[in-house]
Structure formats: C-alpha cells, structure tokens
Coordinates of N, CA, C and O in Angstrom, one line a residue:
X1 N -142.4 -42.3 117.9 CA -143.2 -41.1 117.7 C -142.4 -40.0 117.0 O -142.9 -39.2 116.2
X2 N -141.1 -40.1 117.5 CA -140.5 -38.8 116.8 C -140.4 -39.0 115.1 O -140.6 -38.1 114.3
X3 N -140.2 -40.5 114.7 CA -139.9 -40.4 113.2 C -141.2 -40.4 112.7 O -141.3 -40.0 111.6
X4 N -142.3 -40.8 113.4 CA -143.6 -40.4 112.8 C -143.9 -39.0 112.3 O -144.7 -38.7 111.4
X5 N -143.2 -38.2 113.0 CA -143.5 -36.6 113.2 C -142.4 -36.2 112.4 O -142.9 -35.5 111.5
X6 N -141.5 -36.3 112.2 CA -140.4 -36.3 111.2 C -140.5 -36.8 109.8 O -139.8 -36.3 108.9
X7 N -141.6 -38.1 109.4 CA -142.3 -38.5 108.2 C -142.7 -37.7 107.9 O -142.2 -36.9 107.1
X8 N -144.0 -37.6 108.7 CA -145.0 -36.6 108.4 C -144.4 -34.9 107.8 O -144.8 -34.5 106.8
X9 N -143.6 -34.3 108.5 CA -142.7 -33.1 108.1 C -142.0 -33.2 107.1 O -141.8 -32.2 106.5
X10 N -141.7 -34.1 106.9 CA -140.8 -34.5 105.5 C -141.9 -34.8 104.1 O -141.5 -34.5 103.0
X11 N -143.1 -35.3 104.3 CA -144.0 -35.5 103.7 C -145.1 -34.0 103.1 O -145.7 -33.9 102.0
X12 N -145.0 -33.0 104.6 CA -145.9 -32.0 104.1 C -144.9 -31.1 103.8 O -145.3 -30.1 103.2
X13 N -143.6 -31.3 104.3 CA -142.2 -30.2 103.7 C -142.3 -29.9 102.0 O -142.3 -28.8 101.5
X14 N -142.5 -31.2 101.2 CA -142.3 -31.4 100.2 C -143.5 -30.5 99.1 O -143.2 -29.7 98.2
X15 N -144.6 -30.8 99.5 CA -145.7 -29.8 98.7 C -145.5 -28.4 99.6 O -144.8 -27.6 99.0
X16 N -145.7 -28.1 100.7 CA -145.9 -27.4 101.5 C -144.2 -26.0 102.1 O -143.5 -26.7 102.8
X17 N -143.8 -25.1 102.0 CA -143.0 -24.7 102.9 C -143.1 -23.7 104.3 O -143.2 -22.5 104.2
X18 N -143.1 -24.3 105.2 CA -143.7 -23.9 106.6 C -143.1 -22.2 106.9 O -143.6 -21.5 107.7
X19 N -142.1 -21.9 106.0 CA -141.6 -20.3 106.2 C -142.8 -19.0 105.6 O -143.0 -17.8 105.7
X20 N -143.8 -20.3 104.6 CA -144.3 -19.1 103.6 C -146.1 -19.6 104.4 O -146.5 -20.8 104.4
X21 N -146.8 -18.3 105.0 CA -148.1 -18.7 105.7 C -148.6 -18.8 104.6 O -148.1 -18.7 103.4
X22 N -150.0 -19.2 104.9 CA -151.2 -19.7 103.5 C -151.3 -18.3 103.0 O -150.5 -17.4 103.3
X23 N -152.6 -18.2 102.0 CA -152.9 -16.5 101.6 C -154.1 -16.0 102.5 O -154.3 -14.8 102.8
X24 N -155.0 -17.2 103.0 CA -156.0 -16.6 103.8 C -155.7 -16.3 105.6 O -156.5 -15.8 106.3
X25 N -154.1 -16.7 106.0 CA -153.5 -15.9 107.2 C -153.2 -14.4 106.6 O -154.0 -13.5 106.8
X26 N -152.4 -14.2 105.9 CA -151.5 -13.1 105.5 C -153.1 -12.1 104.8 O -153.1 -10.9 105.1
X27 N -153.8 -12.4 104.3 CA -155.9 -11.3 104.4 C -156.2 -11.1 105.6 O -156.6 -10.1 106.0
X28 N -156.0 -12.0 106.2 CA -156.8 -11.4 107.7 C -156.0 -11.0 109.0 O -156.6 -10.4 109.9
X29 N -154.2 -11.4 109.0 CA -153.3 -10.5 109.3 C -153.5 -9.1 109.0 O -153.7 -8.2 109.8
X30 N -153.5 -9.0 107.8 CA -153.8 -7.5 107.2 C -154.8 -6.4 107.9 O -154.7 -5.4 108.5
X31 N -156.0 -7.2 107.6 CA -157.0 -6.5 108.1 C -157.0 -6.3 109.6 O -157.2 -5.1 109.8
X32 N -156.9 -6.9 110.5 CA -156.2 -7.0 111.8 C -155.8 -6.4 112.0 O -156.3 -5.9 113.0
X33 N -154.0 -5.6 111.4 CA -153.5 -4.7 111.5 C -153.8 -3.6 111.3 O -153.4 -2.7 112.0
X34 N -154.9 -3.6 109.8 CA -155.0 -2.3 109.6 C -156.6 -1.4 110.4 O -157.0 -0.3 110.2
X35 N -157.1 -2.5 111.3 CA -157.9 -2.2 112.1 C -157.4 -1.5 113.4 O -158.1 -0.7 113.9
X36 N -156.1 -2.0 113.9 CA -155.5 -1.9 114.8 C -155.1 -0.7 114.9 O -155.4 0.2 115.7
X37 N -153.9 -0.7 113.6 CA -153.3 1.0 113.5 C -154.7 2.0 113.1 O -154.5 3.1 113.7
X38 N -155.7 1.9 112.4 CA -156.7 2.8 112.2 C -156.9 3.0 114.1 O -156.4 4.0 114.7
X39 N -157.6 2.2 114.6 CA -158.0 2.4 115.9 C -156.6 3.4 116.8 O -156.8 4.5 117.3
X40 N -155.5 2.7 116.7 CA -154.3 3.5 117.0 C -154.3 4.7 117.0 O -154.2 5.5 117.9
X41 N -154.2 5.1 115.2 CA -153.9 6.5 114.9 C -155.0 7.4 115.1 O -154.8 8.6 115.1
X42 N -156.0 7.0 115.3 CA -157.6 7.6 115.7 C -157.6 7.7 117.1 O -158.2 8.8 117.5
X43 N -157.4 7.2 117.6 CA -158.0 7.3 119.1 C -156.8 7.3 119.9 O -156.6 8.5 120.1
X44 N -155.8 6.5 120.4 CA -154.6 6.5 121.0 C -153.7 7.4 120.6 O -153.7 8.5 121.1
X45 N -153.0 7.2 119.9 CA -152.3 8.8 119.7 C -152.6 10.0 120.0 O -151.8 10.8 120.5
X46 N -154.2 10.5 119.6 CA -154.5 11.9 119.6 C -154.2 12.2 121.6 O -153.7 13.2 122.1
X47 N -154.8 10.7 122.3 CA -154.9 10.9 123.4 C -153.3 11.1 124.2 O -153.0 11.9 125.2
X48 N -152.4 10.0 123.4 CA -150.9 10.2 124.4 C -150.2 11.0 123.3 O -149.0 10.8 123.0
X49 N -150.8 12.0 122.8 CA -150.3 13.3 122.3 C -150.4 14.3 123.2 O -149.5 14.9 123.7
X50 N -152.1 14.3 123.5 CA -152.5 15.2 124.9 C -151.9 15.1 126.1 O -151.4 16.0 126.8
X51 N -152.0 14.0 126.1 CA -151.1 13.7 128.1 C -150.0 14.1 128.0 O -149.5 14.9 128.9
X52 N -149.0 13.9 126.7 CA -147.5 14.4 126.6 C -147.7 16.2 126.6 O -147.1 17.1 127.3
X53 N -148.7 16.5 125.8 CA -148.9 18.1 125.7 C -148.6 18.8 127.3 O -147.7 19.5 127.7
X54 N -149.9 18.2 127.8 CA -150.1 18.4 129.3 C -149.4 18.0 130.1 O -149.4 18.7 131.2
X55 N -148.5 16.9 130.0 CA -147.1 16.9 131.2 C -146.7 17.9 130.6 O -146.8 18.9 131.2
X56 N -146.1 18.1 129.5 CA -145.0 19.1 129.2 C -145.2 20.3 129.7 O -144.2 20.9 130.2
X57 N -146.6 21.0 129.6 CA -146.5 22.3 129.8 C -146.7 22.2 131.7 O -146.1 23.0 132.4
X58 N -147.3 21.4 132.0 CA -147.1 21.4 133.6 C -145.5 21.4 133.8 O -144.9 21.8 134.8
X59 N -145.2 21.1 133.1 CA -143.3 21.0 133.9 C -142.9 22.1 133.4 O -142.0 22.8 133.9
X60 N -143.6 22.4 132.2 CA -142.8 24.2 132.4 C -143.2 25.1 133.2 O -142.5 25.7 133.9
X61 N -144.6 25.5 133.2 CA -144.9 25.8 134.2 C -144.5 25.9 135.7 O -144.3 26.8 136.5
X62 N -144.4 24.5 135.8 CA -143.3 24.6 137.0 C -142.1 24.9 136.9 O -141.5 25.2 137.9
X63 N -141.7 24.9 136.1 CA -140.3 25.7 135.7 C -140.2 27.0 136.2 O -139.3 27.6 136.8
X64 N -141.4 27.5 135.8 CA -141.2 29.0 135.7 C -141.8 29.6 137.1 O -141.7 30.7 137.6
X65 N -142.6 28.3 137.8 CA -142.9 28.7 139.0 C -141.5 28.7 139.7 O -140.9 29.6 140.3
X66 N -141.1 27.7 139.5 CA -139.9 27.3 140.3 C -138.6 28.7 139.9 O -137.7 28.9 140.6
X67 N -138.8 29.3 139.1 CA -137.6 30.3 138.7 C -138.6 32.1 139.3 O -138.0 33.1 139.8
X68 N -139.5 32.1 139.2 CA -140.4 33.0 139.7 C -140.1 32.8 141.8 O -140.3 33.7 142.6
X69 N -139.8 31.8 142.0 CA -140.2 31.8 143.4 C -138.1 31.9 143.8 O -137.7 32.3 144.9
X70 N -137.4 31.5 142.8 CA -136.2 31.8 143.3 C -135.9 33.2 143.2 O -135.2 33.7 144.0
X71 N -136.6 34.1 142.1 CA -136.1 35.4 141.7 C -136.4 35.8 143.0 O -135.5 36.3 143.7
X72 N -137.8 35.7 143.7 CA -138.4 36.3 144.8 C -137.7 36.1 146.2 O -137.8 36.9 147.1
X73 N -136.9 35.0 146.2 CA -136.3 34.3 147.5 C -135.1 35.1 147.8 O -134.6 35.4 148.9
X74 N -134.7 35.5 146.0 CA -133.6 36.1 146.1 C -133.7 37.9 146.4 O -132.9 38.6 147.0
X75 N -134.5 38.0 146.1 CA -135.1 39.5 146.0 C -135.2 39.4 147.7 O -134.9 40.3 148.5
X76 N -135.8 38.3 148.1 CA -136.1 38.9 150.1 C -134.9 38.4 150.5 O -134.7 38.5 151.7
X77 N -133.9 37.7 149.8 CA -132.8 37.4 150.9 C -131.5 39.1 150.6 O -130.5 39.4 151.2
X78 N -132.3 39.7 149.7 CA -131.2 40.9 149.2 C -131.9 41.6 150.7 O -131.4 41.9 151.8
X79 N -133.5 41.9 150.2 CA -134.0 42.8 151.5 C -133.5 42.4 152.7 O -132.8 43.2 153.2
X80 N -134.0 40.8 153.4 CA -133.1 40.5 154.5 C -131.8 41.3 155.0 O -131.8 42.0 155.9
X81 N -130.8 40.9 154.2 CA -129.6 41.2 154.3 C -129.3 42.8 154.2 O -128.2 43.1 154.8
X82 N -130.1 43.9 153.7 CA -130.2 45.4 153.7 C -130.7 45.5 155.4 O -130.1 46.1 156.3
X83 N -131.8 44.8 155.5 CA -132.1 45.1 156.8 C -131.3 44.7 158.0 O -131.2 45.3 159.0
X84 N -130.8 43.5 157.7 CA -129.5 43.1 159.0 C -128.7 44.2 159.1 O -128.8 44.9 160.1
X85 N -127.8 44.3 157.9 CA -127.0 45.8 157.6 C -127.6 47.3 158.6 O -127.1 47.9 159.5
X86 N -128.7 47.4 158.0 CA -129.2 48.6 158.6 C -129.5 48.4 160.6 O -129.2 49.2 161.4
X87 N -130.0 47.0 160.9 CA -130.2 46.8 161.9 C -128.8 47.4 163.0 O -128.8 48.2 163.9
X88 N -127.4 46.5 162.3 CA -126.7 45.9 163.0 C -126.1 47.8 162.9 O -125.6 48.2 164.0
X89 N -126.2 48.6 162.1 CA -125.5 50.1 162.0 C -126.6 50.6 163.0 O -126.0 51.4 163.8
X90 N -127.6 50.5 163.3 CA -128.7 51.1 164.4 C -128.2 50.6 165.5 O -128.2 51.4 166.5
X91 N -127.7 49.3 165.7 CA -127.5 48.9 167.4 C -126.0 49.8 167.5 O -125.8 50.5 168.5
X92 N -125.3 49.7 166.6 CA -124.1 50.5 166.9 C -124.1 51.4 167.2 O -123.5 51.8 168.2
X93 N -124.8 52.4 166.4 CA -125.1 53.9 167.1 C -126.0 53.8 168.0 O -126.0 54.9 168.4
X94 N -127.3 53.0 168.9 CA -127.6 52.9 169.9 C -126.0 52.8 171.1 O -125.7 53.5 172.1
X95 N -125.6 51.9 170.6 CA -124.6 51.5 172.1 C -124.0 52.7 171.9 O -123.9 53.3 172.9
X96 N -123.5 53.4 170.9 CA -122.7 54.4 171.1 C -123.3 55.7 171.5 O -122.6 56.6 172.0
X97 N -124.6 55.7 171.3 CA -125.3 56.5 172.6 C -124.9 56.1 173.2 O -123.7 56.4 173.3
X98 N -125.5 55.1 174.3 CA -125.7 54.4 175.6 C -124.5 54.5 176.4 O -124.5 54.6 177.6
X99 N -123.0 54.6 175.6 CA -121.9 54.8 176.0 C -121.7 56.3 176.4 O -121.1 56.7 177.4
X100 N -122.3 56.9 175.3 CA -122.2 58.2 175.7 C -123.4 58.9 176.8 O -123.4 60.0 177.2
X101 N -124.1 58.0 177.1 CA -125.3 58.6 178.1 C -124.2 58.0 179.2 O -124.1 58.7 180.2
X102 N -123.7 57.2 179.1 CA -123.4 55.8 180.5 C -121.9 57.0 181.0 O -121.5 57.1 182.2
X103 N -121.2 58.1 179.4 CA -120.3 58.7 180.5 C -120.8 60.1 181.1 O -120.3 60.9 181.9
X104 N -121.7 60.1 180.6 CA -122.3 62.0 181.4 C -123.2 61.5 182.6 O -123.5 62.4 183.3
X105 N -123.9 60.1 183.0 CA -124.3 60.0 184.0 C -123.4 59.6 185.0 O -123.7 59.7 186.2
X106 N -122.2 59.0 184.4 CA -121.3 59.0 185.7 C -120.2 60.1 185.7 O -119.4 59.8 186.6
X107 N -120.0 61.1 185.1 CA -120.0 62.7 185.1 C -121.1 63.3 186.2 O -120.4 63.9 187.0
X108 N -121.9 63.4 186.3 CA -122.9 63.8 186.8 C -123.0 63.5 188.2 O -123.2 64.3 189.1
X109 N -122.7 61.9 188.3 CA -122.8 61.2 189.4 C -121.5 61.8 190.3 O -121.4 62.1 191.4
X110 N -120.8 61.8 189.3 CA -119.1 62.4 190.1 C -119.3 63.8 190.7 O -118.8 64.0 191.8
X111 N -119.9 64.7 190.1 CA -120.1 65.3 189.8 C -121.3 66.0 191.8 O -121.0 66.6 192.8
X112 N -122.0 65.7 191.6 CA -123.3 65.4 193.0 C -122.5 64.9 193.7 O -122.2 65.7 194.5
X113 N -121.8 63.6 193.7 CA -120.6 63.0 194.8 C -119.6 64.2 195.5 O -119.2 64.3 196.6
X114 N -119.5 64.9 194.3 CA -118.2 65.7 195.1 C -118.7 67.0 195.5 O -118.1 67.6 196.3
X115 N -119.6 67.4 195.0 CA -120.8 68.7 195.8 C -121.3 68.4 197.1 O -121.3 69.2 198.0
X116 N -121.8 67.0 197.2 CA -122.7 66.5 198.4 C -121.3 66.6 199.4 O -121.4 67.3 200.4
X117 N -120.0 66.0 199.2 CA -119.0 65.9 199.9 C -118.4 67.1 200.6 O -118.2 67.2 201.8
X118 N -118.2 68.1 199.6 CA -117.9 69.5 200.0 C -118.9 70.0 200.8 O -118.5 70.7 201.7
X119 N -120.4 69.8 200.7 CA -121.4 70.1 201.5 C -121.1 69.6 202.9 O -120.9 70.3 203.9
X120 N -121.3 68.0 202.8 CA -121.1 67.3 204.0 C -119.8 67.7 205.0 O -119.8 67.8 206.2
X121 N -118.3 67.8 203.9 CA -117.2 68.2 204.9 C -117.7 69.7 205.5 O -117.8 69.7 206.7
X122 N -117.9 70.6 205.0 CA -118.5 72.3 205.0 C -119.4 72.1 206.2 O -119.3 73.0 207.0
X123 N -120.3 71.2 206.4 CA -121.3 71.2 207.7 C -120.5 70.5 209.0 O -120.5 70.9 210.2
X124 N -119.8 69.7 208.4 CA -118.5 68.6 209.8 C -117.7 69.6 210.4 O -117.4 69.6 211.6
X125 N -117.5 70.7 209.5 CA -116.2 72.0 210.0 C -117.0 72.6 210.7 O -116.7 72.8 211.8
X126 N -118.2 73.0 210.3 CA -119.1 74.2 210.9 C -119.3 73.5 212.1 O -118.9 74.2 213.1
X127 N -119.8 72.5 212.3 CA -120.5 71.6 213.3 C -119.0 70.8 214.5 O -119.3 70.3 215.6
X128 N -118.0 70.9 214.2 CA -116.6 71.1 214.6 C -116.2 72.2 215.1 O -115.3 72.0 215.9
X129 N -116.4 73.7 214.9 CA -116.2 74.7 215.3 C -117.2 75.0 216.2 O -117.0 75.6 217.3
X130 N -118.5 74.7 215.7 CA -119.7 75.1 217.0 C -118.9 74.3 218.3 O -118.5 74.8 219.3
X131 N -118.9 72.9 217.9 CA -118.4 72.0 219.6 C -117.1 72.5 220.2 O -116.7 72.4 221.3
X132 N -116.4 73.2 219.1 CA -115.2 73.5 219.9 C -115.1 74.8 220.7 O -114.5 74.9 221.7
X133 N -115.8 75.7 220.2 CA -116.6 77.2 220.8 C -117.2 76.3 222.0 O -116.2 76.3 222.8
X134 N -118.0 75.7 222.5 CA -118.9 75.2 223.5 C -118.2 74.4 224.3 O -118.5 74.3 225.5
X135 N -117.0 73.7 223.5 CA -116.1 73.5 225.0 C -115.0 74.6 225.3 O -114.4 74.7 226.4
X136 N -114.9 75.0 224.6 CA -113.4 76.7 225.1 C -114.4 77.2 226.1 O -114.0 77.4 227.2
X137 N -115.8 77.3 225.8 CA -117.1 78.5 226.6 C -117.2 77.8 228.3 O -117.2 78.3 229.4
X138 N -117.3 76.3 227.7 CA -117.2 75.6 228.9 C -116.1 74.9 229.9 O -116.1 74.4 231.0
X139 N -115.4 75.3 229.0 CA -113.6 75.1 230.1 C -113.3 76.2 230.3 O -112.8 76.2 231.5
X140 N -113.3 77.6 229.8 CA -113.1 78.7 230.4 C -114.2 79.0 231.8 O -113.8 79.6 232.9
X141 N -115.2 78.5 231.6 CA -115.8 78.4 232.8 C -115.3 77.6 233.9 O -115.2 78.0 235.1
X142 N -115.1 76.4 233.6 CA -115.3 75.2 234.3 C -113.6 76.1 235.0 O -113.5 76.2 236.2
X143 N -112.6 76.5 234.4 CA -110.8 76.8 235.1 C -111.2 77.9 235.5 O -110.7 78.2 236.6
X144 N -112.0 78.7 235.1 CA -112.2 80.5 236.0 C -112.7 79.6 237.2 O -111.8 79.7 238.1
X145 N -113.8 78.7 237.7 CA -114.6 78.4 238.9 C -113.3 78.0 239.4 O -112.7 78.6 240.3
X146 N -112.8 76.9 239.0 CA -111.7 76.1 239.7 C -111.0 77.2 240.4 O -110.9 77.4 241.6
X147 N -110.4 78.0 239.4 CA -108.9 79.1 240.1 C -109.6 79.8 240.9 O -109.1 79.9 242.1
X148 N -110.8 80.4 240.8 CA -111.2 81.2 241.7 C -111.5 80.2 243.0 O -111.4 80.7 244.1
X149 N -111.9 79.2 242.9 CA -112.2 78.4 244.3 C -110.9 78.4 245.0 O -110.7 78.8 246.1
X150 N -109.5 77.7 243.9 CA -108.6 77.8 244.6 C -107.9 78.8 245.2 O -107.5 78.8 246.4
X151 N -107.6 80.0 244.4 CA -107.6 81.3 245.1 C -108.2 81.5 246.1 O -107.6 81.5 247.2
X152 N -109.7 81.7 245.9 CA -110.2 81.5 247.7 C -109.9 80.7 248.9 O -109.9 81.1 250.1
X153 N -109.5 79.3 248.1 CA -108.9 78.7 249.5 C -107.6 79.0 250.0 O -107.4 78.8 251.1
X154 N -106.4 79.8 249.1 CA -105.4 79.9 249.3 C -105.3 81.5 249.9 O -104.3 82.0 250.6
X155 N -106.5 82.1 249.5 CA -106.2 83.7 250.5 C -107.4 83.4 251.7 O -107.4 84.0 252.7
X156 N -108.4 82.4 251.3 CA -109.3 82.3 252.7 C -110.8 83.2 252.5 O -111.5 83.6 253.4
X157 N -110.8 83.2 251.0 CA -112.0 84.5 251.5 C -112.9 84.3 250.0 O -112.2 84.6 249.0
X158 N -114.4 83.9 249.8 CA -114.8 83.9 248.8 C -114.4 84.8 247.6 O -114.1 86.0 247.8
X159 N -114.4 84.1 246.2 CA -114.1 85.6 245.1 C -115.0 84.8 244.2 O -114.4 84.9 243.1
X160 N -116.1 84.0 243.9 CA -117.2 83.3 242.8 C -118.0 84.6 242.7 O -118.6 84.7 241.7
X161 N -118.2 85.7 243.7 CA -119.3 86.4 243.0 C -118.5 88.0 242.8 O -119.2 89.0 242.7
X162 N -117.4 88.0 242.9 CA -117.1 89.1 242.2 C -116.3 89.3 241.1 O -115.3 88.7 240.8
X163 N -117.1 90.5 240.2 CA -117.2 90.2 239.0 C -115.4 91.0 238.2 O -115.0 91.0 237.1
X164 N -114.9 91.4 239.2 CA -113.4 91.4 239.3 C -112.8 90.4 239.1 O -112.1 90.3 238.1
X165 N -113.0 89.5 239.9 CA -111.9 88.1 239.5 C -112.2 87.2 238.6 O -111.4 86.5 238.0
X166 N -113.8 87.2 238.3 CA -113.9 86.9 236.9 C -113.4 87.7 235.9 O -113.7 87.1 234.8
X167 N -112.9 88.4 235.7 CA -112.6 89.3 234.5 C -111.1 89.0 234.4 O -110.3 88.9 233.4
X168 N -110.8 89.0 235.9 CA -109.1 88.6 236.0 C -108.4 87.2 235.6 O -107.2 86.9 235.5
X169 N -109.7 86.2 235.5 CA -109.8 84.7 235.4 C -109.5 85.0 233.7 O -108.5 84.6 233.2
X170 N -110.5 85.7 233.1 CA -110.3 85.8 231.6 C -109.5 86.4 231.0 O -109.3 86.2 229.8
X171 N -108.7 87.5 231.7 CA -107.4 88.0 231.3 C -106.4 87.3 231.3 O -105.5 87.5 230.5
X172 N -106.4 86.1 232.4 CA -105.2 85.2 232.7 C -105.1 83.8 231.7 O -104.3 83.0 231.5
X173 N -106.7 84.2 231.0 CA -107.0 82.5 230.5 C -106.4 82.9 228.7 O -105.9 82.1 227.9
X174 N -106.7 84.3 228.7 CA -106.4 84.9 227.4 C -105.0 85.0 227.4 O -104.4 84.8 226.3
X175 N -104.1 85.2 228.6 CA -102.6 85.4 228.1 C -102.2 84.0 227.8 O -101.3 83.7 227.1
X176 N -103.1 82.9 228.8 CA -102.5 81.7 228.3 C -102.6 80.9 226.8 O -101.9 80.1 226.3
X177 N -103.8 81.7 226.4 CA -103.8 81.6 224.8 C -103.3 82.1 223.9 O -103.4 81.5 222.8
X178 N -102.6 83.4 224.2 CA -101.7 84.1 223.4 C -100.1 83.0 223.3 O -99.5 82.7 222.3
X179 N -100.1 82.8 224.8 CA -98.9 82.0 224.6 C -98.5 81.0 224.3 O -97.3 80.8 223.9
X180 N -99.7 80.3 224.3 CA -100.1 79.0 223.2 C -100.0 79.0 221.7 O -99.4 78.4 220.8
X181 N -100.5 79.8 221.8 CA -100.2 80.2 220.2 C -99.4 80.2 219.4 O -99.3 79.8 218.2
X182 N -98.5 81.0 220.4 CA -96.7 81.7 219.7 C -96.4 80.1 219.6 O -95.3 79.7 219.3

C-alpha cells in the first residue's frame, strides 16, 4: 500500500507540485480573507477599541478616586492627630487642675481639722475646769463637814451649824492651799 501511495505521488509529483495550491484555492482564499478582515475592521475593532477606551478610562478614574480618597485619609489623619495633640494638652491641664484643686481641698481639710481640734481641745479645758471647780466645791465641803464632825467629837459639842467654824474650816482649807502651791 505504501508504494502504491508513493507511485501515485511520484506520478502526480511530476505534472503537479504540491507546495504551489491550484488558482481557484488561492480566489477564494482571497475573498475569504478579504471578507473576514472587512467584517473585522468594521465591526470588531471599532468594538475592542471601545471596551479598551472604557477599561482605560475606568482605571483612571479609579486612579484618581483612589488618589482623591488618599489626599482625604491623609488630610483626617493630619486632623486626627491635631486633635489627639490638643486632647492629650487638655487632659494635662485638666490633671493639673485636679492637682491643684486635690491641694487646696486638703489645705482646707487641714485647715477645719485643726480649727475643729482647737475647738474640741478649748471645750475639754473648759469642761476640765468646770469638773475640777465641782470637785474643789465638793471636797471643800465634804473636809469642812469631816473636820467639823471631828472637832466636835474631840471637844464634845456640836459646831455643823455654826457659821464660825465654817469660815474657820475655809480659812484652814485656804492656808492649806497656799501651801501647796509654794
């Protein structure tokens, strides 16, 4: 079979060369083509002219959105950052109040503390001198009765209601306080 097919090619090789097509391929190749590219340059191009048009300008567009929204990001991270600033200088001078309120109320506080104290000591003294008046008032009584009872028992003869030996009870109670003293 193969040298049949090999005759035969050798046979139509000879009138025939298989590199060069007939003339009625190479006419209607032609027209073919030139139907093709007409259809092409008419209709397809105009159209993947447009789509390229229109991607292109959509990606600039977004370009410019995209550079429009960084100016802006940048513009609020400036503001941001003014306002942190400004924040962080307000809390500062807040606490530096607060410090300064925190030392005049404990000024103040010291202050009522040691008034109320001088008060409270000033009433303890007063209230210390009344009880000590009230017992001198009442020990001077309570040793005039005694001495005078015992005086009575030792001369034998009442002296509680005369107003002589009471006076003599207080003269004697007074020298003992003088002598105390010294």
């Amino acid at each position: 079979m193969l040298n049949a097919l090999v005759t035969y090619a050798a046979e139509e090789g000879a009138a025939h060369n298989p590199l060069i097509p007939a003339w009625y391929d190479i006419i209607w190749s032609a027209v073919c083509f030139v139907v093709i590219l007409f259809v092409f340059w008419r209709i397809a191009l105009p159209r993947m002219k447009a789509l390229l048009d229109a991607r292109s300008a959509a990606i600039e567009g977004n370009i410019a959105k995209a550079d429009e929204a960084q100016r802006r990001a940048e513009a609020a991270l400036e503001e941001y950052t003014a306002q942190l600033a400004e924040a962080r200088k307000e809390a500062g001078e807040i606490r530096d109040a607060a410090r300064e309120d925190g030392k005049k109320i404990v000024a103040e506080a010291k202050d009522t503390a040691s008034a109320e104290a001088a008060r409270l000591t000033a009433a303890a003294h007063t209230q210390i001198e009344a009880e000590r008046q009230t017992a001198l008032v009442s020990l001077r009584s309570e040793v005039g009765t005694l001495a005078l009872d015992l005086a009575g028992g030792v001369i034998g003869e009442t002296l509680s209601d005369d107003k002589k030996a009471k006076s003599v009870v207080d003269r004697f109670l007074a020298d003992l306080e003088a002598g105390a003293s010294k």
